[in-house]
Coordinates of C-alpha atoms and ligand atoms in Angstrom, one line a residue:
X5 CA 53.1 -13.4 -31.0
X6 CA 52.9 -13.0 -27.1
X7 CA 55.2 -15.5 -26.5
X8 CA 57.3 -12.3 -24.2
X9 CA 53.8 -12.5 -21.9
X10 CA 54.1 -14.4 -18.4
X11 CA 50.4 -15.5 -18.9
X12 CA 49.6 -15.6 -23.0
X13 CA 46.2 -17.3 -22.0
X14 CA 43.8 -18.5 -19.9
X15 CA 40.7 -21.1 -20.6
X16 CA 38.1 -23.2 -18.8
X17 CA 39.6 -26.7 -18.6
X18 CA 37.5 -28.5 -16.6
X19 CA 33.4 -28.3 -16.0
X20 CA 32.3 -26.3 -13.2
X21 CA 29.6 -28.2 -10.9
X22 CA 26.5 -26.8 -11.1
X23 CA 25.5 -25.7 -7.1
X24 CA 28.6 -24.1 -7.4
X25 CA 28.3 -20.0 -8.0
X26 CA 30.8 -20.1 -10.1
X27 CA 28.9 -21.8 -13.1
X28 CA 26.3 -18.6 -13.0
X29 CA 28.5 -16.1 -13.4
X30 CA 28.6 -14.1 -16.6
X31 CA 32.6 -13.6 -16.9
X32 CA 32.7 -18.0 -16.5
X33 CA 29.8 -18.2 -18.9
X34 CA 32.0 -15.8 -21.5
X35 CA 35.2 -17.9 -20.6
X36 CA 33.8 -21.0 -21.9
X37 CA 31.9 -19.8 -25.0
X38 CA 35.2 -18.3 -26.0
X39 CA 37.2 -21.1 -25.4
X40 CA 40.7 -18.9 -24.1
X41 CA 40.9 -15.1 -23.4
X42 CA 43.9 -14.6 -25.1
X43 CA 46.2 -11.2 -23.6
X44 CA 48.3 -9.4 -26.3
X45 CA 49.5 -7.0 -24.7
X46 CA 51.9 -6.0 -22.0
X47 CA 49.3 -4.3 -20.2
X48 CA 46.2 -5.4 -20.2
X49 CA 42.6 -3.6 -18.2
X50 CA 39.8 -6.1 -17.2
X51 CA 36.5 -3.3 -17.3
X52 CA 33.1 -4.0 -16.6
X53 CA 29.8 -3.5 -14.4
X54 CA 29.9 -4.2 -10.4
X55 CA 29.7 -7.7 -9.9
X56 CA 30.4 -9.1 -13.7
X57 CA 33.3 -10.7 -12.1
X58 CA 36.1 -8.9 -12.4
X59 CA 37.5 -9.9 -9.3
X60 CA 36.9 -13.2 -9.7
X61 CA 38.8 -13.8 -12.9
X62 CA 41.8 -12.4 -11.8
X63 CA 41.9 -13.7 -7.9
X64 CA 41.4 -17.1 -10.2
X65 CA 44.5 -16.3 -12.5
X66 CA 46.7 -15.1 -10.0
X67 CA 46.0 -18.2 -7.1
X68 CA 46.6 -20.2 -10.4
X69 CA 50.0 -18.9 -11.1
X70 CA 50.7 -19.5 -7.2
X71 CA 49.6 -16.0 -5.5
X72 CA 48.5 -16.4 -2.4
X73 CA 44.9 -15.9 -2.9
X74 CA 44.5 -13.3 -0.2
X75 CA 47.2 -10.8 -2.3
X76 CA 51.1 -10.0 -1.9
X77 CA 54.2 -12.0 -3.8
X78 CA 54.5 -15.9 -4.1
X79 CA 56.1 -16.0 -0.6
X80 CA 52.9 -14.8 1.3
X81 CA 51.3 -18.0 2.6
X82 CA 48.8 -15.9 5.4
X83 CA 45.7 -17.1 5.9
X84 CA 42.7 -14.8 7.2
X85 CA 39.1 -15.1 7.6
X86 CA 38.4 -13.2 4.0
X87 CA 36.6 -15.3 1.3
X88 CA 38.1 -16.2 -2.4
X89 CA 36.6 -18.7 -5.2
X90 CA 37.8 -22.4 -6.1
X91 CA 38.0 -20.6 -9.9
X92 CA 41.7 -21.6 -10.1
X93 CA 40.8 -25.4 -10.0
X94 CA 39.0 -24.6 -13.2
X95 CA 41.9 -22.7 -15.2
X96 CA 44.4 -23.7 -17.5
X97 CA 46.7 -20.7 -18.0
X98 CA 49.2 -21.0 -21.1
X99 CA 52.8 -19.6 -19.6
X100 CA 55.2 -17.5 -21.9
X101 CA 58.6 -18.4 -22.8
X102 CA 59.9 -16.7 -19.9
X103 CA 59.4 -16.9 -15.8
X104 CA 58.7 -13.5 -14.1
X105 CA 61.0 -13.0 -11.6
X106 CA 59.4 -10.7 -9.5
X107 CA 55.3 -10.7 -8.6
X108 CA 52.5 -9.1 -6.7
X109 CA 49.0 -9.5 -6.4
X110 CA 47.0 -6.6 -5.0
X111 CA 43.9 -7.8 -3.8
X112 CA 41.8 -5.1 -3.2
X113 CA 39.9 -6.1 -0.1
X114 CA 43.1 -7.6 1.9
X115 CA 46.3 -4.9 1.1
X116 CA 45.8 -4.7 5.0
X117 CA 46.6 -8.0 5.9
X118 CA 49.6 -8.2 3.8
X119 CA 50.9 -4.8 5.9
X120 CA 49.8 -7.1 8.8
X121 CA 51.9 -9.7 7.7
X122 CA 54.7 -8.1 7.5
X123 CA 54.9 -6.5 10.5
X124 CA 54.0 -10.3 12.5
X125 CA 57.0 -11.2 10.1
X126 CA 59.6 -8.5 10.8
X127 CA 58.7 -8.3 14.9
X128 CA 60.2 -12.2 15.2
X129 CA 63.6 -11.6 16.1
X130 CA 66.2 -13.1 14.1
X131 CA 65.3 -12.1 10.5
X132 CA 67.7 -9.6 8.8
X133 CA 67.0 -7.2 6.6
X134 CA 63.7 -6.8 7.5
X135 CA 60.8 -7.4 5.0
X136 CA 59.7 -4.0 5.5
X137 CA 62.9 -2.4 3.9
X138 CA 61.7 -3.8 0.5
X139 CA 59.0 -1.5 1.3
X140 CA 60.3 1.7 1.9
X141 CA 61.3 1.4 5.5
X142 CA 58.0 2.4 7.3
X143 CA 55.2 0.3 8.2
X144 CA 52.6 0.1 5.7
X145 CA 50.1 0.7 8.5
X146 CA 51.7 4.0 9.8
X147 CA 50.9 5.4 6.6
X148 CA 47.7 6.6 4.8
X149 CA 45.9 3.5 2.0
X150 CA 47.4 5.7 -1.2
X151 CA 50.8 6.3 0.3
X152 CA 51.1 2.8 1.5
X153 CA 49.7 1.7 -2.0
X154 CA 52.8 4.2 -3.6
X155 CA 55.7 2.4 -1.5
X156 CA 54.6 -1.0 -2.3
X157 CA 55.1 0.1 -6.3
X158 CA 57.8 2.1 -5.8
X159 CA 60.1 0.2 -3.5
X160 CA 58.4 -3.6 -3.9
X161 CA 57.6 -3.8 -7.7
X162 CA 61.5 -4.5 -9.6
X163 CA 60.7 -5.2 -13.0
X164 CA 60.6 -9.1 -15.0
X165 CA 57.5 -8.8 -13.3
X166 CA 54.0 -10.3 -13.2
X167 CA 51.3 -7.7 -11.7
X168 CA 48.0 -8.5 -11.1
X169 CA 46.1 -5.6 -9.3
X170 CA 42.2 -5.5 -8.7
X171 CA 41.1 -1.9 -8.5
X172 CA 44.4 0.1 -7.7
X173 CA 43.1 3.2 -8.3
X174 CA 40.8 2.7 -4.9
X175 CA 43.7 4.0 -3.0
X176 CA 45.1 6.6 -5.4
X177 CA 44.4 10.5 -6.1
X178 CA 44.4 11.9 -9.5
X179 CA 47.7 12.8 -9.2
X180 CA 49.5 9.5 -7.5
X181 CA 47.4 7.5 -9.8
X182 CA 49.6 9.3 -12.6
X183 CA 52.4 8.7 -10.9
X184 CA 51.3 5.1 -10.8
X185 CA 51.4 5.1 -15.0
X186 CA 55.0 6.7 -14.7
X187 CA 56.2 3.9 -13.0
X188 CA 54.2 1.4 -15.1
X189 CA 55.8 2.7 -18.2
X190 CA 59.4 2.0 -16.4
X191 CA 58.1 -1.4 -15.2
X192 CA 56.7 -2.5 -18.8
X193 CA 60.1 -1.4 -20.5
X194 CA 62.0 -3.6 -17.4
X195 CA 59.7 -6.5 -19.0
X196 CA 56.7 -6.8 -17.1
X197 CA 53.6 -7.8 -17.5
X198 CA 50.5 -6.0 -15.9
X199 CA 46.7 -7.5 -15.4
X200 CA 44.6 -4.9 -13.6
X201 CA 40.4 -4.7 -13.2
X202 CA 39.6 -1.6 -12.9
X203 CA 37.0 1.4 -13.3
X204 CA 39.2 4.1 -13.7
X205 CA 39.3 6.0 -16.7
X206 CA 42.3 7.5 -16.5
X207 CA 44.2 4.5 -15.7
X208 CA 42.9 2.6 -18.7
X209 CA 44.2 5.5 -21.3
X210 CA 47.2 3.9 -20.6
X211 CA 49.4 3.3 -24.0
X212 CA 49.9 0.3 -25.8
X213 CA 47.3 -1.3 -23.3
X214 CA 44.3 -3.4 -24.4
X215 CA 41.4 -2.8 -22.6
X216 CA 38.9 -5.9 -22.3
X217 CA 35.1 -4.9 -21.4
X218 CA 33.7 -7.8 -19.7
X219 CA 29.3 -7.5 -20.4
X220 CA 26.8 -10.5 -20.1
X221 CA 27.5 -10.4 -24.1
X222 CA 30.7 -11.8 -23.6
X223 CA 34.1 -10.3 -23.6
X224 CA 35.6 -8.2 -26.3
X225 CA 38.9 -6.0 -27.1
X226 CA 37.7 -2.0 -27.2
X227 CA 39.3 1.3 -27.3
X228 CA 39.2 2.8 -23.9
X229 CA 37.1 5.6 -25.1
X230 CA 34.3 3.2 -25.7
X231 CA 33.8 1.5 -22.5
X232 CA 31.0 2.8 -20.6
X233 CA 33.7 4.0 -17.9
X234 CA 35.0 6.5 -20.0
X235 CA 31.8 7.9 -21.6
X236 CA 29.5 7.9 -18.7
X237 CA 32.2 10.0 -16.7
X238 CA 33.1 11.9 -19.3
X239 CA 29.4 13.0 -20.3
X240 CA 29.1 14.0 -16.5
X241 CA 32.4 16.0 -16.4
X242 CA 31.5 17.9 -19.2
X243 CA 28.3 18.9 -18.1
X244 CA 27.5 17.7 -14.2
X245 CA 24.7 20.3 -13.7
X246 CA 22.5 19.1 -16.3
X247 CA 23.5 15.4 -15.4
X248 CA 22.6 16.1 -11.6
X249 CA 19.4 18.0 -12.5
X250 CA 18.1 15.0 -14.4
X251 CA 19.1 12.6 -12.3
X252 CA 17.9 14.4 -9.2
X253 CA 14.8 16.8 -10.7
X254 CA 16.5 20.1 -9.1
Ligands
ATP547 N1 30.7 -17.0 -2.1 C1 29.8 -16.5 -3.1 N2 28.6 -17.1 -3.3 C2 27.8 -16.6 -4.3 N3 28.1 -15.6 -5.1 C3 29.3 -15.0 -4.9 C4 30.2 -15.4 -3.9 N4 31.3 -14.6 -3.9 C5 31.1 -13.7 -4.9 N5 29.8 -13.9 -5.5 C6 29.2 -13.2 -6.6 O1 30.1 -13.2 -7.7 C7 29.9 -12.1 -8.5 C8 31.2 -11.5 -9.1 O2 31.9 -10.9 -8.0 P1 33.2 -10.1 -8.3 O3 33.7 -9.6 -7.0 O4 34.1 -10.9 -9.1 O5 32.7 -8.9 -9.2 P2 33.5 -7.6 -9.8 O6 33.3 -7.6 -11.3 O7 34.9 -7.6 -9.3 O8 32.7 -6.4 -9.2 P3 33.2 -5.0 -8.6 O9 33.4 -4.1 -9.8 O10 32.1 -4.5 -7.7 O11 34.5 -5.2 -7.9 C9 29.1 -11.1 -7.7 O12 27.7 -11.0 -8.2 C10 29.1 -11.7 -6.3 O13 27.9 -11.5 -5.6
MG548 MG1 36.0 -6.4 -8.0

């Protein structure tokens, strides 16, 4: 059924030791009780409170499919002072029939060391084309977060891809985060495969996605319009006066 998926699905394999932080987290709690979290979709959204563990679960899935934990393609082997978890140890992931052929993982705290990286990499002599030309020619750190965020999708991402992004709408404006699902849509219909946490709800109208809200409850398959996401911003869109007098007793 998702055999066309690079990841079809993920589980708990092996017992997490108890002083480590991992076994208290809801998202590893949900895991287990649900033996695999199955994806079915080409694009799938990972929604849910601050600190459910959002993160977490995808940093685990992409270091298990050989990311470099701190973000950027398989080739990235940098190493910086930023923290990740041991969750990968833990995973199994069930692989599709097919590899992906191209890969990123955004992670949302380190996007800056990967421009880092590639500007230690291009400024050794010797290395033609540079690495920077499969990003649009201009160091990611001459330009702003969003715009350096738009040239990694637009010149980086080819397609037969796997995509794991936490949070990509941190960078983005209304407007570049729609041209984010424009070139999605292209990327999905070159056979990719998304996995993206996020608390945008805009990004998670996305079509033909499934959108999986991760609560201390467990985690469960919803439409987008009945995430929390979409109905707390959208009660305070229609009506932010009242919600700000409430809230703040004006
Ligand atoms: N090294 C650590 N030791 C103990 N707890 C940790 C450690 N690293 C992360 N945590 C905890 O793990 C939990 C999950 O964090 P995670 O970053 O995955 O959440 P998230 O769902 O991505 O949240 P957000 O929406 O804010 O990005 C948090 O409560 C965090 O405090
Ligand atoms: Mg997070």
């Amino acid at each position: 059924m998702n055999g066309d998926l690079y990841i079809r699905d993920v589980r708990i394999s092996k017992e997490i030791p108890k002083n480590n932080y991992l076994s208290k987290l809801p998202v590893v709690h949900n895991l287990c009780a649900m033996g695999k979290l199955q994806f079915n979709k080409k694009v799938t959204f990972l929604v849910g409170e601050n600190g459910i563990g959002k993160s977490t679960l995808i940093e685990g899935l992409a270091v298990a499919m050989g990311f470099n934990p701190e973000g950027g393609t398989v080739n990235f082997n940098f190493s910086t002072n930023d923290s990740h978890s041991n969750l990968h140890e833990y995973l199994t992931i069930c692989k599709g029939y097919k590899r992906h052929r191209d890969g990123f993982f955004l992670r949302a705290e380190s996007f800056y060391n990967v421009a880092s990286n590639i500007d230690e990499l291009d400024a050794e002599p010797g290395f033609e084309p540079k690495i920077i030309s499969n990003y649009g020619g201009v160091s990611l750190h001459k330009q702003s977060h969003g715009e350096s965020f738009m040239s990694l999708v637009e010149n980086r991402f080819f397609g037969n891809g796997l995509y794991i992004l936490d949070e990509p709408e941190a960078a983005l404006s209304p407007m570049r985060l729609m041209r984010l699902m424009i070139c999605m849509q292209k990327l999905v219909d070159n056979n990719s495969q998304f996995i993206i946490s996020t608390h945008s709800p805009i990004l998670m109208t996305f079509p033909n996605s499934e959108v999986l809200e991760i609560t201390k409850a467990g985690i469960k398959a919803v439409d987008y319009k009945d995430t929390e996401h979409y109905i707390v911003t959208k009660r305070f869109m229609d009506a932010p006066e009242k919600i700000l007098e409430s809230l703040l007793g004006e």
